Amino acid sequence: MKIAFFSAQAYEKPFFEHTATAYPHIKIDYFSQSLNQKTAVLANGYDSVCVFVNDDINAQVIAHLASNNITTVLLRCAGFNNVDLTAAKAHNIKVLRVPAYSPEAVAEHCIALMLTLSRKTHKAYNRVREDNFDLNGLLGFNLHNKTVGIIGCGKIGLALCNILNGFGAKVLVSDPYALAGNYTLCDLNTLLRQSDIISLHCPVNEHTHHIINDEAFSKMKPGVMLINTSRGALVDSKACIQALKSKKLAYLGLDVYEQESELFFKNHSDEILQDDVFSRLVSFKNVLITGHQGFFTQEALSEIANITLRNAQAVKNNQPLINQV
Ligand code: NAI
């Protein structure tokens, strides 16, 4: 099986090359370009494409892949909102993903965002480097006894819930499919009204697109913290800006952003950013943005490589496709 590996980054190649030694019949060529209509031609002559979160596998790309006998899309991530599944099905293209590689990696990143925002360690780091030991402006708050609302309690939401229970926080969960657990189940409105911190862990779909909008902010407590490590389109960024300006939203931690495909995973430090909404978000002192690195641990990269190549092997050997979308 020949795999065209799109959006390849230097940090992931060693993990795939190491894992691939156990799969002598799989050959991988790495392309730094993202997969989209313009670059789909690079996949000609391959059996599969391997893609990540910001590759755009729309109906035209699927049609191109199908017409070049490419049978498989191997997602090396959990989310699949960037693949036109209807088109893939119509062209008989298999789509496989890595449903879970390290929910703890993302959950721990949420905690990093929460603690950095609440204890202002990013500001303290800079102050101490300038020999400034003034504590004014660094006043934080405890997670202990705070109410944390988790919207979407699947693998990552549950891992976060387990950590938060260790902090002594009260955890509320809104998830239409969640069973009882070590949290209090409630509806979305109750969660929005009662939470001191809200963290998003549901997928993006027609029910959850901009689930955090002006109306949602109007229901929240003044001084609330919002964390989004799930998908950018869950949050209306312009509503966030208004909520930050009115001080309703006192802390915002983002690892994802609705227009991130133009920005993330690349170095734009020599350019003038054209995204005014993003630039405004970055300008707030109480906003912390990371560039989709929640998954980015050694353990997770190793697991992503293992499961992706196992998925490829299963396709090649006509074995059951347990990770087919
Ligand atoms: P999962 O599928 O295990 O859990 C998602 C949960 O959301 C499920 O329990 C489901 O019942 C719930 N849900 C569905 N519709 C809902 C709604 N309308 N309201 C509330 N809950 C709803 O997914 P997992 O693995 O926990 O991933 C969660 C999100 O994190 C995904 O969007 C994924 O793309 C994102 N993610 C982000 C990463 C990062 O690096 N920042 C890395 C990996 C995943």
mmCIF file of C-alpha atoms and ligand atoms in Angstrom:
data_model
loop_
_atom_site.group_PDB
_atom_site.id
_atom_site.type_symbol
_atom_site.label_atom_id
_atom_site.label_comp_id
_atom_site.label_asym_id
_atom_site.label_seq_id
_atom_site.Cartn_x
_atom_site.Cartn_y
_atom_site.Cartn_z
ATOM 1 C CA MET A 1 0.000 0.000 0.000
ATOM 2 C CA LYS A 2 1.338 3.429 -0.997
ATOM 3 C CA ILE A 3 0.272 6.324 1.229
ATOM 4 C CA ALA A 4 0.477 10.026 0.304
ATOM 5 C CA PHE A 5 0.896 11.739 3.678
ATOM 6 C CA PHE A 6 -0.371 15.349 3.543
ATOM 7 C CA SER A 7 0.319 18.295 5.892
ATOM 8 C CA ALA A 8 3.438 16.426 7.044
ATOM 9 C CA GLN A 9 5.295 18.086 9.905
ATOM 10 C CA ALA A 10 8.889 17.348 10.934
ATOM 11 C CA TYR A 11 7.796 16.388 14.458
ATOM 12 C CA GLU A 12 5.468 13.555 13.379
ATOM 13 C CA LYS A 13 7.668 11.939 10.727
ATOM 14 C CA PRO A 14 9.989 10.139 13.220
ATOM 15 C CA PHE A 15 6.976 8.553 14.951
ATOM 16 C CA PHE A 16 5.560 7.281 11.629
ATOM 17 C CA GLU A 17 8.945 6.147 10.303
ATOM 18 C CA HIS A 18 9.629 4.221 13.510
ATOM 19 C CA THR A 19 6.185 2.558 13.464
ATOM 20 C CA ALA A 20 6.364 1.836 9.713
ATOM 21 C CA THR A 21 9.364 -0.493 10.225
ATOM 22 C CA ALA A 22 6.802 -3.048 11.469
ATOM 23 C CA TYR A 23 4.796 -2.697 8.221
ATOM 24 C CA PRO A 24 7.187 -3.549 5.325
ATOM 25 C CA HIS A 25 4.336 -3.561 2.759
ATOM 26 C CA ILE A 26 3.333 0.018 3.530
ATOM 27 C CA LYS A 27 5.259 2.832 1.836
ATOM 28 C CA ILE A 28 4.748 6.442 2.915
ATOM 29 C CA ASP A 29 5.709 9.596 0.997
ATOM 30 C CA TYR A 30 5.472 12.836 2.970
ATOM 31 C CA PHE A 31 4.102 16.089 1.507
ATOM 32 C CA SER A 32 4.183 19.326 3.491
ATOM 33 C CA GLN A 33 1.189 20.642 1.513
ATOM 34 C CA SER A 34 -2.347 20.333 2.890
ATOM 35 C CA LEU A 35 -4.733 18.225 0.848
ATOM 36 C CA ASN A 36 -7.245 20.366 -1.052
ATOM 37 C CA GLN A 37 -8.512 20.756 -4.611
ATOM 38 C CA LYS A 38 -5.237 22.318 -5.792
ATOM 39 C CA THR A 39 -2.945 19.708 -4.239
ATOM 40 C CA ALA A 40 -5.070 16.569 -4.764
ATOM 41 C CA VAL A 41 -3.039 15.822 -7.903
ATOM 42 C CA LEU A 42 -0.081 14.921 -5.642
ATOM 43 C CA ALA A 43 -2.048 11.846 -4.543
ATOM 44 C CA ASN A 44 -2.143 10.372 -8.071
ATOM 45 C CA GLY A 45 -0.488 6.960 -8.127
ATOM 46 C CA TYR A 46 -1.084 6.284 -4.409
ATOM 47 C CA ASP A 47 -3.603 3.928 -2.782
ATOM 48 C CA SER A 48 -4.406 6.094 0.224
ATOM 49 C CA VAL A 49 -4.103 9.618 1.524
ATOM 50 C CA CYS A 50 -3.231 10.316 5.144
ATOM 51 C CA VAL A 51 -4.612 13.638 6.397
ATOM 52 C CA PHE A 52 -4.934 15.830 9.489
ATOM 53 C CA VAL A 53 -7.447 18.303 10.918
ATOM 54 C CA ASN A 54 -7.031 21.161 8.422
ATOM 55 C CA ASP A 55 -6.851 19.179 5.189
ATOM 56 C CA ASP A 56 -10.016 19.846 3.191
ATOM 57 C CA ILE A 57 -11.401 16.594 1.829
ATOM 58 C CA ASN A 58 -14.490 18.061 0.171
ATOM 59 C CA ALA A 59 -16.650 16.506 -2.567
ATOM 60 C CA GLN A 60 -14.336 17.713 -5.376
ATOM 61 C CA VAL A 61 -11.264 16.259 -3.654
ATOM 62 C CA ILE A 62 -13.102 12.976 -3.079
ATOM 63 C CA ALA A 63 -14.113 12.876 -6.772
ATOM 64 C CA HIS A 64 -10.477 13.465 -7.781
ATOM 65 C CA LEU A 65 -9.234 10.721 -5.446
ATOM 66 C CA ALA A 66 -11.846 8.263 -6.719
ATOM 67 C CA SER A 67 -11.040 8.967 -10.355
ATOM 68 C CA ASN A 68 -7.399 8.125 -9.590
ATOM 69 C CA ASN A 69 -8.237 4.826 -7.877
ATOM 70 C CA ILE A 70 -7.404 6.054 -4.389
ATOM 71 C CA THR A 71 -9.514 3.917 -2.102
ATOM 72 C CA THR A 72 -8.812 5.135 1.406
ATOM 73 C CA VAL A 73 -8.632 8.310 3.495
ATOM 74 C CA LEU A 74 -6.610 7.712 6.667
ATOM 75 C CA LEU A 75 -7.353 10.472 9.176
ATOM 76 C CA ARG A 76 -4.567 10.752 11.743
ATOM 77 C CA CYS A 77 -6.932 12.533 14.123
ATOM 78 C CA ALA A 78 -10.247 11.880 15.877
ATOM 79 C CA GLY A 79 -12.470 14.554 14.278
ATOM 80 C CA PHE A 80 -13.773 14.048 10.726
ATOM 81 C CA ASN A 81 -15.764 17.248 10.083
ATOM 82 C CA ASN A 82 -13.275 18.110 7.295
ATOM 83 C CA VAL A 83 -14.263 15.069 5.194
ATOM 84 C CA ASP A 84 -17.382 14.972 2.992
ATOM 85 C CA LEU A 85 -18.549 11.552 4.158
ATOM 86 C CA THR A 86 -21.535 11.486 1.808
ATOM 87 C CA ALA A 87 -19.246 11.996 -1.191
ATOM 88 C CA ALA A 88 -16.801 9.404 0.157
ATOM 89 C CA LYS A 89 -19.591 6.849 0.516
ATOM 90 C CA ALA A 90 -20.916 7.629 -2.970
ATOM 91 C CA HIS A 91 -17.427 7.008 -4.432
ATOM 92 C CA ASN A 92 -16.809 3.932 -2.278
ATOM 93 C CA ILE A 93 -13.842 5.563 -0.535
ATOM 94 C CA LYS A 94 -13.167 4.237 2.948
ATOM 95 C CA VAL A 95 -12.547 6.803 5.684
ATOM 96 C CA LEU A 96 -10.773 5.654 8.834
ATOM 97 C CA ARG A 97 -9.779 7.695 11.858
ATOM 98 C CA VAL A 98 -7.948 7.456 15.161
ATOM 99 C CA PRO A 99 -10.903 7.668 17.548
ATOM 100 C CA ALA A 100 -8.811 7.931 20.715
ATOM 101 C CA TYR A 101 -5.056 8.233 21.068
ATOM 102 C CA SER A 102 -4.670 10.032 24.339
ATOM 103 C CA PRO A 103 -7.760 11.719 25.764
ATOM 104 C CA GLU A 104 -5.568 12.545 28.762
ATOM 105 C CA ALA A 105 -3.247 14.641 26.538
ATOM 106 C CA VAL A 106 -6.113 17.003 25.626
ATOM 107 C CA ALA A 107 -7.639 16.944 29.121
ATOM 108 C CA GLU A 108 -4.273 17.842 30.667
ATOM 109 C CA HIS A 109 -3.896 20.692 28.149
ATOM 110 C CA CYS A 110 -7.294 22.025 29.295
ATOM 111 C CA ILE A 111 -6.003 22.035 32.849
ATOM 112 C CA ALA A 112 -2.848 23.852 31.670
ATOM 113 C CA LEU A 113 -5.052 26.555 30.090
ATOM 114 C CA MET A 114 -7.298 26.794 33.173
ATOM 115 C CA LEU A 115 -4.401 27.052 35.628
ATOM 116 C CA THR A 116 -2.396 29.459 33.480
ATOM 117 C CA LEU A 117 -5.413 31.753 33.170
ATOM 118 C CA SER A 118 -6.435 31.465 36.822
ATOM 119 C CA ARG A 119 -2.928 31.718 38.366
ATOM 120 C CA LYS A 120 -1.432 33.973 35.644
ATOM 121 C CA THR A 121 1.797 31.975 35.496
ATOM 122 C CA HIS A 122 2.454 33.307 31.963
ATOM 123 C CA LYS A 123 2.625 36.830 33.395
ATOM 124 C CA ALA A 124 4.664 35.732 36.415
ATOM 125 C CA TYR A 125 7.228 34.055 34.124
ATOM 126 C CA ASN A 126 7.848 37.317 32.267
ATOM 127 C CA ARG A 127 7.880 39.446 35.415
ATOM 128 C CA VAL A 128 10.450 37.314 37.216
ATOM 129 C CA ARG A 129 12.727 37.401 34.154
ATOM 130 C CA GLU A 130 12.639 41.207 34.507
ATOM 131 C CA ASP A 131 13.405 40.932 38.261
ATOM 132 C CA ASN A 132 9.876 42.189 38.940
ATOM 133 C CA PHE A 133 8.478 40.343 41.960
ATOM 134 C CA ASP A 134 5.425 42.549 42.411
ATOM 135 C CA LEU A 135 2.303 40.416 43.018
ATOM 136 C CA ASN A 136 -0.169 43.120 42.005
ATOM 137 C CA GLY A 137 -2.253 41.872 39.082
ATOM 138 C CA LEU A 138 -1.415 38.200 39.712
ATOM 139 C CA LEU A 139 -4.270 37.403 42.107
ATOM 140 C CA GLY A 140 -5.743 34.003 41.170
ATOM 141 C CA PHE A 141 -8.526 31.721 42.334
ATOM 142 C CA ASN A 142 -8.756 28.091 43.489
ATOM 143 C CA LEU A 143 -10.222 25.359 41.301
ATOM 144 C CA HIS A 144 -11.225 23.665 44.567
ATOM 145 C CA ASN A 145 -14.979 24.088 45.164
ATOM 146 C CA LYS A 146 -15.510 25.767 41.779
ATOM 147 C CA THR A 147 -18.283 24.532 39.485
ATOM 148 C CA VAL A 148 -16.875 23.367 36.149
ATOM 149 C CA GLY A 149 -19.318 22.664 33.310
ATOM 150 C CA ILE A 150 -18.256 20.121 30.695
ATOM 151 C CA ILE A 151 -20.240 20.221 27.444
ATOM 152 C CA GLY A 152 -19.748 16.802 25.832
ATOM 153 C CA CYS A 153 -18.540 14.056 28.161
ATOM 154 C CA GLY A 154 -17.001 11.490 25.835
ATOM 155 C CA LYS A 155 -13.415 10.297 26.106
ATOM 156 C CA ILE A 156 -11.778 13.707 26.633
ATOM 157 C CA GLY A 157 -14.607 15.183 28.708
ATOM 158 C CA LEU A 158 -14.465 12.176 31.028
ATOM 159 C CA ALA A 159 -10.659 12.366 31.368
ATOM 160 C CA LEU A 160 -11.053 16.046 32.304
ATOM 161 C CA CYS A 161 -13.826 15.210 34.753
ATOM 162 C CA ASN A 162 -11.543 12.700 36.508
ATOM 163 C CA ILE A 163 -8.770 15.291 36.899
ATOM 164 C CA LEU A 164 -11.193 17.972 38.120
ATOM 165 C CA ASN A 165 -12.600 15.632 40.748
ATOM 166 C CA GLY A 166 -9.033 15.401 42.085
ATOM 167 C CA PHE A 167 -8.987 19.202 42.406
ATOM 168 C CA GLY A 168 -12.182 19.062 44.483
ATOM 169 C CA ALA A 169 -14.215 20.901 41.834
ATOM 170 C CA LYS A 170 -17.929 20.262 41.355
ATOM 171 C CA VAL A 171 -18.388 18.926 37.810
ATOM 172 C CA LEU A 172 -21.570 19.488 35.784
ATOM 173 C CA VAL A 173 -22.020 17.633 32.497
ATOM 174 C CA SER A 174 -24.336 18.459 29.601
ATOM 175 C CA ASP A 175 -24.342 15.646 27.057
ATOM 176 C CA PRO A 176 -27.533 14.172 25.588
ATOM 177 C CA TYR A 177 -25.892 10.741 25.413
ATOM 178 C CA ALA A 178 -23.933 10.634 28.702
ATOM 179 C CA LEU A 179 -24.737 8.056 31.358
ATOM 180 C CA ALA A 180 -24.477 8.713 35.085
ATOM 181 C CA GLY A 181 -20.903 9.086 36.345
ATOM 182 C CA ASN A 182 -18.720 10.960 38.813
ATOM 183 C CA TYR A 183 -20.404 14.239 37.797
ATOM 184 C CA THR A 184 -23.833 15.885 37.917
ATOM 185 C CA LEU A 185 -25.796 15.573 34.680
ATOM 186 C CA CYS A 186 -27.828 18.643 33.728
ATOM 187 C CA ASP A 187 -29.232 20.459 30.701
ATOM 188 C CA LEU A 188 -27.219 23.054 28.807
ATOM 189 C CA ASN A 189 -29.051 26.058 30.307
ATOM 190 C CA THR A 190 -28.384 24.897 33.877
ATOM 191 C CA LEU A 191 -24.720 24.323 33.035
ATOM 192 C CA LEU A 192 -24.377 27.792 31.465
ATOM 193 C CA ARG A 193 -26.077 29.463 34.461
ATOM 194 C CA GLN A 194 -24.206 27.637 37.244
ATOM 195 C CA SER A 195 -20.648 27.124 35.975
ATOM 196 C CA ASP A 196 -17.625 29.194 37.000
ATOM 197 C CA ILE A 197 -15.627 27.493 34.232
ATOM 198 C CA ILE A 198 -17.068 26.012 31.018
ATOM 199 C CA SER A 199 -15.082 23.579 28.874
ATOM 200 C CA LEU A 200 -16.188 22.328 25.454
ATOM 201 C CA HIS A 201 -15.696 18.669 24.475
ATOM 202 C CA CYS A 202 -18.485 17.880 22.000
ATOM 203 C CA PRO A 203 -18.069 17.509 18.227
ATOM 204 C CA VAL A 204 -19.176 20.200 15.756
ATOM 205 C CA ASN A 205 -22.456 19.400 14.042
ATOM 206 C CA GLU A 206 -25.692 21.195 13.148
ATOM 207 C CA HIS A 207 -26.750 21.141 16.842
ATOM 208 C CA THR A 208 -23.460 22.383 18.276
ATOM 209 C CA HIS A 209 -22.227 24.931 15.672
ATOM 210 C CA HIS A 210 -21.789 28.221 17.643
ATOM 211 C CA ILE A 211 -23.233 26.550 20.742
ATOM 212 C CA ILE A 212 -21.430 29.378 22.532
ATOM 213 C CA ASN A 213 -22.975 32.543 21.090
ATOM 214 C CA ASP A 214 -24.446 35.833 22.383
ATOM 215 C CA GLU A 215 -27.444 34.022 23.863
ATOM 216 C CA ALA A 216 -25.246 31.491 25.684
ATOM 217 C CA PHE A 217 -23.061 34.284 27.115
ATOM 218 C CA SER A 218 -26.204 36.094 28.349
ATOM 219 C CA LYS A 219 -26.977 33.065 30.546
ATOM 220 C CA MET A 220 -23.468 32.729 32.037
ATOM 221 C CA LYS A 221 -22.224 34.023 35.398
ATOM 222 C CA PRO A 222 -20.292 37.302 35.259
ATOM 223 C CA GLY A 223 -16.560 36.545 35.396
ATOM 224 C CA VAL A 224 -16.883 33.113 33.794
ATOM 225 C CA MET A 225 -13.934 31.241 32.235
ATOM 226 C CA LEU A 226 -14.432 29.536 28.856
ATOM 227 C CA ILE A 227 -12.078 26.843 27.506
ATOM 228 C CA ASN A 228 -12.332 25.420 23.985
ATOM 229 C CA THR A 229 -9.972 22.613 23.033
ATOM 230 C CA SER A 230 -12.555 20.850 20.868
ATOM 231 C CA ARG A 231 -13.325 22.546 17.549
ATOM 232 C CA GLY A 232 -13.302 26.263 16.689
ATOM 233 C CA ALA A 233 -16.789 26.358 15.160
ATOM 234 C CA LEU A 234 -18.365 25.568 18.536
ATOM 235 C CA VAL A 235 -17.717 29.191 19.497
ATOM 236 C CA ASP A 236 -18.873 32.399 17.825
ATOM 237 C CA SER A 237 -15.614 34.370 18.070
ATOM 238 C CA LYS A 238 -17.346 37.742 17.592
ATOM 239 C CA ALA A 239 -19.679 36.967 20.510
ATOM 240 C CA CYS A 240 -16.555 36.158 22.572
ATOM 241 C CA ILE A 241 -15.084 39.566 21.762
ATOM 242 C CA GLN A 242 -18.284 41.293 22.926
ATOM 243 C CA ALA A 243 -18.387 39.189 26.109
ATOM 244 C CA LEU A 244 -14.726 40.006 26.820
ATOM 245 C CA LYS A 245 -15.321 43.739 26.259
ATOM 246 C CA SER A 246 -18.324 43.725 28.619
ATOM 247 C CA LYS A 247 -16.212 41.732 31.158
ATOM 248 C CA LYS A 248 -18.889 38.989 31.315
ATOM 249 C CA LEU A 249 -16.192 36.650 30.029
ATOM 250 C CA ALA A 250 -13.191 37.124 32.325
ATOM 251 C CA TYR A 251 -10.917 34.353 31.026
ATOM 252 C CA LEU A 252 -10.770 32.690 27.617
ATOM 253 C CA GLY A 253 -8.545 29.731 26.763
ATOM 254 C CA LEU A 254 -8.565 28.493 23.177
ATOM 255 C CA ASP A 255 -6.646 25.672 21.537
ATOM 256 C CA VAL A 256 -8.856 25.800 18.448
ATOM 257 C CA TYR A 257 -10.267 28.640 16.338
ATOM 258 C CA GLU A 258 -12.963 28.644 13.659
ATOM 259 C CA GLN A 259 -10.649 30.031 10.946
ATOM 260 C CA GLU A 260 -7.570 28.162 12.172
ATOM 261 C CA SER A 261 -6.861 26.434 8.871
ATOM 262 C CA GLU A 262 -5.423 29.732 7.569
ATOM 263 C CA LEU A 263 -3.164 30.123 10.601
ATOM 264 C CA PHE A 264 -2.315 27.110 12.680
ATOM 265 C CA PHE A 265 0.555 24.634 12.241
ATOM 266 C CA LYS A 266 2.614 27.211 10.276
ATOM 267 C CA ASN A 267 5.012 30.016 11.152
ATOM 268 C CA HIS A 268 3.496 33.382 10.089
ATOM 269 C CA SER A 269 5.889 35.494 12.159
ATOM 270 C CA ASP A 270 7.207 37.374 9.102
ATOM 271 C CA GLU A 271 3.728 38.197 7.798
ATOM 272 C CA ILE A 272 0.988 40.692 8.614
ATOM 273 C CA LEU A 273 -1.978 38.680 9.873
ATOM 274 C CA GLN A 274 -5.135 39.474 7.924
ATOM 275 C CA ASP A 275 -7.599 37.946 10.396
ATOM 276 C CA ASP A 276 -8.885 40.914 12.453
ATOM 277 C CA VAL A 277 -11.052 38.753 14.712
ATOM 278 C CA PHE A 278 -8.063 36.608 15.696
ATOM 279 C CA SER A 279 -5.863 39.674 16.221
ATOM 280 C CA ARG A 280 -8.512 41.236 18.483
ATOM 281 C CA LEU A 281 -8.792 38.028 20.517
ATOM 282 C CA VAL A 282 -5.012 37.865 20.981
ATOM 283 C CA SER A 283 -4.957 41.504 22.135
ATOM 284 C CA PHE A 284 -6.978 40.799 25.319
ATOM 285 C CA LYS A 285 -4.789 40.287 28.394
ATOM 286 C CA ASN A 286 -7.137 37.597 29.726
ATOM 287 C CA VAL A 287 -7.106 35.452 26.573
ATOM 288 C CA LEU A 288 -4.672 32.580 26.133
ATOM 289 C CA ILE A 289 -4.500 30.915 22.715
ATOM 290 C CA THR A 290 -2.475 27.851 21.782
ATOM 291 C CA GLY A 291 -2.297 26.596 18.197
ATOM 292 C CA HIS A 292 -4.133 23.260 18.354
ATOM 293 C CA GLN A 293 -1.550 21.502 20.508
ATOM 294 C CA GLY A 294 -3.880 19.730 22.916
ATOM 295 C CA PHE A 295 -3.024 16.385 21.313
ATOM 296 C CA PHE A 296 0.688 17.163 21.122
ATOM 297 C CA THR A 297 2.431 14.769 23.501
ATOM 298 C CA GLN A 298 4.942 12.009 22.770
ATOM 299 C CA GLU A 299 2.455 9.401 23.960
ATOM 300 C CA ALA A 300 -0.278 10.690 21.669
ATOM 301 C CA LEU A 301 1.955 10.953 18.552
ATOM 302 C CA SER A 302 3.187 7.416 19.074
ATOM 303 C CA GLU A 303 -0.391 6.132 19.434
ATOM 304 C CA ILE A 304 -1.560 8.113 16.361
ATOM 305 C CA ALA A 305 1.162 6.479 14.241
ATOM 306 C CA ASN A 306 0.335 2.997 15.616
ATOM 307 C CA ILE A 307 -3.406 3.234 15.015
ATOM 308 C CA THR A 308 -3.137 4.950 11.600
ATOM 309 C CA LEU A 309 -0.835 2.230 10.254
ATOM 310 C CA ARG A 310 -2.955 -0.499 11.837
ATOM 311 C CA ASN A 311 -5.944 1.044 10.002
ATOM 312 C CA ALA A 312 -3.962 1.005 6.721
ATOM 313 C CA GLN A 313 -2.932 -2.617 7.270
ATOM 314 C CA ALA A 314 -6.566 -3.632 7.960
ATOM 315 C CA VAL A 315 -7.646 -2.075 4.638
ATOM 316 C CA LYS A 316 -4.779 -3.755 2.786
ATOM 317 C CA ASN A 317 -5.597 -7.189 4.282
ATOM 318 C CA ASN A 318 -9.404 -6.855 3.963
ATOM 319 C CA GLN A 319 -9.723 -7.168 7.742
ATOM 320 C CA PRO A 320 -12.623 -5.673 9.747
ATOM 321 C CA LEU A 321 -12.327 -1.864 9.780
ATOM 322 C CA ILE A 322 -13.000 -1.078 13.430
ATOM 323 C CA ASN A 323 -12.095 2.605 13.019
ATOM 324 C CA GLN A 324 -14.118 3.264 9.849
ATOM 325 C CA VAL A 325 -16.180 6.459 10.025
HETATM 326 P P1 NAI B 1 -16.075 11.671 21.890
HETATM 327 O O1 NAI B 1 -16.822 11.274 20.662
HETATM 328 O O2 NAI B 1 -15.502 10.604 22.764
HETATM 329 O O3 NAI B 1 -17.034 12.576 22.813
HETATM 330 C C1 NAI B 1 -17.856 13.573 22.310
HETATM 331 C C2 NAI B 1 -19.037 13.681 23.255
HETATM 332 O O4 NAI B 1 -19.849 14.779 22.833
HETATM 333 C C3 NAI B 1 -19.937 12.427 23.258
HETATM 334 O O5 NAI B 1 -20.082 11.951 24.586
HETATM 335 C C4 NAI B 1 -21.240 12.924 22.696
HETATM 336 O O6 NAI B 1 -22.355 12.282 23.299
HETATM 337 C C5 NAI B 1 -21.195 14.396 23.081
HETATM 338 N N1 NAI B 1 -22.123 15.228 22.340
HETATM 339 C C6 NAI B 1 -22.587 15.069 21.062
HETATM 340 N N2 NAI B 1 -23.468 16.040 20.785
HETATM 341 C C7 NAI B 1 -23.570 16.826 21.882
HETATM 342 C C8 NAI B 1 -24.306 17.985 22.193
HETATM 343 N N3 NAI B 1 -25.171 18.536 21.324
HETATM 344 N N4 NAI B 1 -24.146 18.537 23.429
HETATM 345 C C9 NAI B 1 -23.317 17.984 24.328
HETATM 346 N N5 NAI B 1 -22.576 16.883 24.091
HETATM 347 C C10 NAI B 1 -22.701 16.316 22.877
HETATM 348 O O7 NAI B 1 -14.965 12.690 21.408
HETATM 349 P P2 NAI B 1 -13.576 13.049 22.137
HETATM 350 O O8 NAI B 1 -12.528 12.108 21.680
HETATM 351 O O9 NAI B 1 -13.796 13.233 23.584
HETATM 352 O O10 NAI B 1 -13.246 14.469 21.435
HETATM 353 C C11 NAI B 1 -13.993 15.617 21.762
HETATM 354 C C12 NAI B 1 -13.586 16.759 20.838
HETATM 355 O O11 NAI B 1 -12.207 17.078 21.027
HETATM 356 C C13 NAI B 1 -13.774 16.462 19.342
HETATM 357 O O12 NAI B 1 -14.417 17.578 18.742
HETATM 358 C C14 NAI B 1 -12.379 16.387 18.807
HETATM 359 O O13 NAI B 1 -12.333 16.820 17.472
HETATM 360 C C15 NAI B 1 -11.621 17.319 19.747
HETATM 361 N N6 NAI B 1 -10.193 17.017 19.838
HETATM 362 C C16 NAI B 1 -9.298 18.055 19.974
HETATM 363 C C17 NAI B 1 -7.932 17.803 20.059
HETATM 364 C C18 NAI B 1 -6.918 18.907 20.238
HETATM 365 O O14 NAI B 1 -5.732 18.688 19.978
HETATM 366 N N7 NAI B 1 -7.293 20.093 20.683
HETATM 367 C C19 NAI B 1 -7.414 16.440 19.962
HETATM 368 C C20 NAI B 1 -8.440 15.415 19.903
HETATM 369 C C21 NAI B 1 -9.780 15.711 19.816
#
